[in-house]
Short mmCIF file of N, CA and C in Angstrom, two decimals:
data_model
loop_
_atom_site.label_atom_id
_atom_site.label_comp_id
_atom_site.label_asym_id
_atom_site.label_seq_id
_atom_site.Cartn_x
_atom_site.Cartn_y
_atom_site.Cartn_z
N LEU A 1 -8.94 135.60 43.26
CA LEU A 1 -9.41 136.42 43.24
C LEU A 1 -8.85 137.83 42.71
N LEU A 2 -10.53 139.04 43.12
CA LEU A 2 -10.32 139.82 41.41
C LEU A 2 -10.98 141.07 42.36
N GLY A 3 -10.82 142.36 42.61
CA GLY A 3 -11.07 143.09 43.40
C GLY A 3 -10.84 144.20 43.52
N ARG A 4 -11.08 145.38 43.63
CA ARG A 4 -10.54 146.80 44.06
C ARG A 4 -10.76 146.55 45.34
N PHE A 5 -9.68 147.51 45.79
CA PHE A 5 -8.74 147.65 47.47
C PHE A 5 -8.65 148.39 47.85
N VAL A 6 -8.25 149.20 48.96
CA VAL A 6 -8.04 150.74 49.51
C VAL A 6 -6.85 150.15 50.26
N ALA A 7 -5.66 150.81 50.70
CA ALA A 7 -4.90 149.95 51.71
C ALA A 7 -4.42 151.71 52.88
N ASP A 8 -5.31 151.51 53.99
CA ASP A 8 -5.78 152.19 54.84
C ASP A 8 -4.21 152.60 55.32
N GLY A 9 -3.23 152.40 54.65
CA GLY A 9 -2.12 152.86 55.74
C GLY A 9 -1.86 152.55 57.18
N ASN A 10 -2.57 151.58 57.60
CA ASN A 10 -2.75 151.01 58.94
C ASN A 10 -2.68 149.71 59.10
N GLY A 11 -2.24 149.20 58.15
CA GLY A 11 -2.50 147.55 58.03
C GLY A 11 -3.29 146.32 57.42
N ASN A 12 -3.76 147.65 57.12
CA ASN A 12 -5.69 147.19 56.74
C ASN A 12 -5.69 147.96 54.91
N PHE A 13 -6.96 146.28 54.32
CA PHE A 13 -7.68 146.34 53.46
C PHE A 13 -8.56 146.96 53.16
N VAL A 14 -9.78 148.18 53.20
CA VAL A 14 -10.67 148.01 53.16
C VAL A 14 -11.45 148.55 51.58
N GLN A 15 -12.41 147.94 52.03
CA GLN A 15 -12.83 148.18 50.14
C GLN A 15 -13.56 149.18 49.79
N ASP A 16 -13.04 148.99 47.91
CA ASP A 16 -13.05 150.52 48.21
C ASP A 16 -14.50 150.80 48.02
N SER A 17 -15.20 152.05 47.40
CA SER A 17 -15.74 152.08 47.46
C SER A 17 -16.64 152.04 46.10
N ALA A 18 -15.54 152.41 45.11
CA ALA A 18 -15.98 152.24 43.53
C ALA A 18 -16.39 150.27 43.54
N ALA A 19 -15.60 149.91 43.90
CA ALA A 19 -16.25 148.47 44.02
C ALA A 19 -17.61 147.63 43.67
N ILE A 20 -18.52 148.74 44.19
CA ILE A 20 -20.48 148.41 44.22
C ILE A 20 -20.36 148.67 42.39
N ALA A 21 -19.90 149.97 42.33
CA ALA A 21 -20.02 149.82 40.33
C ALA A 21 -19.39 149.59 39.79
N SER A 22 -18.22 149.06 40.04
CA SER A 22 -17.62 147.86 38.63
C SER A 22 -17.93 147.04 38.61
N PRO A 23 -17.74 146.60 37.12
CA PRO A 23 -17.69 145.88 36.80
C PRO A 23 -18.20 144.55 37.24
N VAL A 24 -16.62 144.57 37.79
CA VAL A 24 -16.14 143.58 38.81
C VAL A 24 -17.41 142.84 39.81
N ASN A 25 -17.42 144.27 40.40
CA ASN A 25 -18.67 144.40 41.26
C ASN A 25 -18.31 143.36 42.99
N LEU A 26 -16.63 143.29 43.12
CA LEU A 26 -16.27 143.13 44.42
C LEU A 26 -15.36 143.48 44.64
N GLY A 27 -15.54 143.82 46.34
CA GLY A 27 -14.19 144.49 46.92
C GLY A 27 -13.48 143.49 47.75
N ILE A 28 -12.78 143.86 48.11
CA ILE A 28 -11.05 143.22 48.88
C ILE A 28 -11.15 143.83 50.32
N THR A 29 -10.83 142.66 51.60
CA THR A 29 -10.94 143.51 52.85
C THR A 29 -9.80 142.38 53.33
N GLY A 30 -8.95 142.91 54.32
CA GLY A 30 -8.20 142.13 54.96
C GLY A 30 -7.12 142.86 56.20
N ILE A 31 -5.97 142.19 55.57
CA ILE A 31 -4.81 142.81 56.63
C ILE A 31 -3.45 142.72 55.77
N TYR A 32 -2.08 143.90 56.07
CA TYR A 32 -1.12 143.72 55.29
C TYR A 32 -0.15 144.47 56.36
N THR A 33 0.92 143.65 56.26
CA THR A 33 2.49 144.31 57.11
C THR A 33 3.74 144.32 55.54
N VAL A 34 3.59 146.06 55.79
CA VAL A 34 4.77 146.01 54.24
C VAL A 34 6.63 146.04 55.52
N ASN A 35 7.50 145.48 55.27
CA ASN A 35 9.24 145.97 55.76
C ASN A 35 9.57 147.13 55.50
N PRO A 36 11.25 147.02 55.24
CA PRO A 36 11.49 147.89 55.40
C PRO A 36 12.26 147.86 53.54
N ASP A 37 12.04 146.96 54.01
CA ASP A 37 12.56 146.95 52.08
C ASP A 37 11.92 146.78 51.07
N CYS A 38 10.65 146.92 51.74
CA CYS A 38 9.29 147.17 50.46
C CYS A 38 9.05 145.75 50.26
N THR A 39 9.03 145.22 50.73
CA THR A 39 8.58 143.27 50.43
C THR A 39 7.38 143.17 51.84
N GLY A 40 6.17 142.43 51.49
CA GLY A 40 4.79 142.34 53.15
C GLY A 40 4.37 140.90 52.60
N THR A 41 3.85 141.26 53.48
CA THR A 41 2.58 139.81 53.60
C THR A 41 1.25 140.29 53.81
N ALA A 42 0.28 139.35 53.13
CA ALA A 42 -1.21 140.00 53.21
C ALA A 42 -1.64 138.33 53.57
N ARG A 43 -3.24 138.58 53.68
CA ARG A 43 -4.16 138.14 53.94
C ARG A 43 -5.74 139.24 53.19
N LEU A 44 -5.76 138.49 52.35
CA LEU A 44 -7.18 139.04 51.83
C LEU A 44 -8.12 138.14 51.43
N SER A 45 -9.17 138.44 51.56
CA SER A 45 -10.86 138.08 51.30
C SER A 45 -11.44 139.13 50.45
N ASP A 46 -12.18 138.48 49.60
CA ASP A 46 -13.39 139.09 48.27
C ASP A 46 -14.31 138.83 48.40
N SER A 47 -15.62 139.37 48.68
CA SER A 47 -17.04 139.59 49.19
C SER A 47 -17.69 138.51 49.04
N SER A 48 -16.57 136.96 47.81
CA SER A 48 -17.88 136.30 47.74
C SER A 48 -17.14 134.96 49.07
N GLY A 49 -16.47 135.46 49.45
CA GLY A 49 -15.41 135.01 50.89
C GLY A 49 -14.03 133.96 50.36
N LEU A 50 -13.92 133.94 49.25
CA LEU A 50 -13.34 133.34 48.71
C LEU A 50 -11.52 134.38 49.16
N ALA A 51 -10.63 133.32 50.08
CA ALA A 51 -9.19 133.99 50.63
C ALA A 51 -7.94 133.33 49.92
N ARG A 52 -7.32 134.23 50.04
CA ARG A 52 -6.21 133.61 49.70
C ARG A 52 -5.07 134.49 51.09
N ASN A 53 -3.21 133.75 50.97
CA ASN A 53 -2.33 134.72 51.06
C ASN A 53 -1.35 134.81 50.66
N ILE A 54 -0.53 136.17 50.78
CA ILE A 54 -0.04 136.54 49.48
C ILE A 54 1.20 137.24 49.87
N ASN A 55 2.68 137.18 49.30
CA ASN A 55 3.79 137.77 49.61
C ASN A 55 4.13 139.00 48.09
N PHE A 56 4.41 139.41 48.58
CA PHE A 56 4.34 140.66 47.63
C PHE A 56 5.34 141.89 48.50
N VAL A 57 5.91 142.55 46.70
CA VAL A 57 6.91 143.48 46.88
C VAL A 57 6.59 144.73 46.33
N LEU A 58 6.49 146.63 47.12
CA LEU A 58 5.83 146.70 46.38
C LEU A 58 7.47 148.18 45.41
N VAL A 59 6.92 147.91 44.05
CA VAL A 59 7.75 148.64 42.83
C VAL A 59 7.21 149.59 41.92
N GLU A 60 8.15 150.27 41.68
CA GLU A 60 8.52 151.85 41.40
C GLU A 60 9.05 151.26 39.99
N GLN A 61 7.81 151.14 38.99
CA GLN A 61 8.95 151.74 37.41
C GLN A 61 8.66 152.65 37.04
N SER A 62 9.89 153.59 35.80
CA SER A 62 9.68 154.39 35.40
C SER A 62 9.07 153.98 33.80
N SER A 63 8.56 154.83 32.89
CA SER A 63 7.73 154.38 31.87
C SER A 63 8.21 155.91 31.19
N GLN A 64 8.04 155.66 29.68
CA GLN A 64 8.59 156.35 28.94
C GLN A 64 7.25 157.12 28.05
N ALA A 65 5.84 156.10 28.70
CA ALA A 65 4.59 156.30 28.83
C ALA A 65 3.88 157.32 29.27
N ALA A 66 4.25 157.57 30.71
CA ALA A 66 3.80 157.90 31.80
C ALA A 66 4.86 159.60 31.90
N ALA A 67 3.69 160.46 32.30
CA ALA A 67 4.57 160.97 32.84
C ALA A 67 4.75 160.68 34.11
N GLY A 68 6.68 160.05 34.71
CA GLY A 68 6.54 160.11 36.54
C GLY A 68 7.04 158.97 36.08
N PRO A 69 6.89 158.25 37.55
CA PRO A 69 7.34 156.61 37.97
C PRO A 69 5.66 156.29 38.81
N LYS A 70 5.58 155.05 37.69
CA LYS A 70 5.02 153.96 38.28
C LYS A 70 4.41 153.37 39.01
N GLN A 71 3.38 153.38 40.60
CA GLN A 71 3.58 152.55 42.07
C GLN A 71 2.75 151.23 40.91
N GLN A 72 3.78 149.56 41.81
CA GLN A 72 2.91 149.39 41.14
C GLN A 72 2.84 147.81 42.59
N LEU A 73 2.16 146.98 42.70
CA LEU A 73 2.98 145.57 43.95
C LEU A 73 2.34 145.13 42.65
N ASP A 74 3.41 143.45 43.35
CA ASP A 74 3.56 142.18 41.76
C ASP A 74 3.67 141.29 43.30
N PHE A 75 2.93 140.44 43.55
CA PHE A 75 2.66 139.10 44.24
C PHE A 75 2.76 138.41 43.52
N VAL A 76 2.60 136.77 44.64
CA VAL A 76 2.59 135.87 44.57
C VAL A 76 1.68 134.60 45.46
N PHE A 77 0.79 133.82 44.83
CA PHE A 77 0.34 133.53 45.89
C PHE A 77 0.74 132.72 46.84
N SER A 78 0.95 132.73 48.25
CA SER A 78 1.12 131.52 49.09
C SER A 78 0.90 131.12 50.01
N ASP A 79 -0.64 130.11 49.46
CA ASP A 79 -1.29 129.70 50.54
C ASP A 79 -0.84 128.03 49.98
N SER A 80 -0.74 126.69 50.55
CA SER A 80 -0.43 125.70 50.10
C SER A 80 -1.68 124.83 48.81
N GLY A 81 -0.73 124.56 48.22
CA GLY A 81 -1.18 123.70 46.95
C GLY A 81 -1.52 124.72 45.93
N VAL A 82 -1.81 126.12 46.19
CA VAL A 82 -2.42 127.68 45.21
C VAL A 82 -1.11 127.71 44.45
N PHE A 83 -1.37 128.33 42.67
CA PHE A 83 0.06 128.96 42.58
C PHE A 83 -0.54 129.72 41.77
N GLY A 84 -0.18 131.42 41.96
CA GLY A 84 -0.75 131.88 40.86
C GLY A 84 -0.13 133.12 41.58
N SER A 85 -0.24 134.94 40.59
CA SER A 85 0.80 135.37 40.39
C SER A 85 -0.19 136.32 39.89
N GLY A 86 0.17 137.96 40.53
CA GLY A 86 -0.19 139.09 39.46
C GLY A 86 0.90 140.45 40.56
N TYR A 87 -0.78 141.11 39.41
CA TYR A 87 0.12 142.45 40.09
C TYR A 87 -1.10 144.14 40.08
N ALA A 88 -0.97 145.51 41.37
CA ALA A 88 -1.85 145.05 41.56
C ALA A 88 -1.81 146.96 41.01
N ASN A 89 -2.65 148.13 40.34
CA ASN A 89 -1.83 149.46 39.92
C ASN A 89 -2.65 150.04 40.55
N PRO A 90 -2.70 151.67 41.27
CA PRO A 90 -3.10 152.58 41.92
C PRO A 90 -4.17 152.80 40.80
N GLN A 91 -5.50 153.48 41.11
CA GLN A 91 -6.56 153.36 39.86
C GLN A 91 -6.41 154.76 40.08
#
């Protein structure tokens, strides 16, 4: 599962218009829920039809190389029989 998405703030991932021009050329759509402790769950689908359930945590990391904190979404797949993890960064 690889692609670009935009979280709309209302529980939906919508396709990022830049995904079409991206070398990856895959947009991601789906739904998500964020809990008060910054953990959450999501169901993601890419434009090829691949879908995954994920568990995630929103983190803010300080970096000496960057001016100010950097936000990141760290996730693991939660589908039975599928193992994986990754992260998403704002572009």
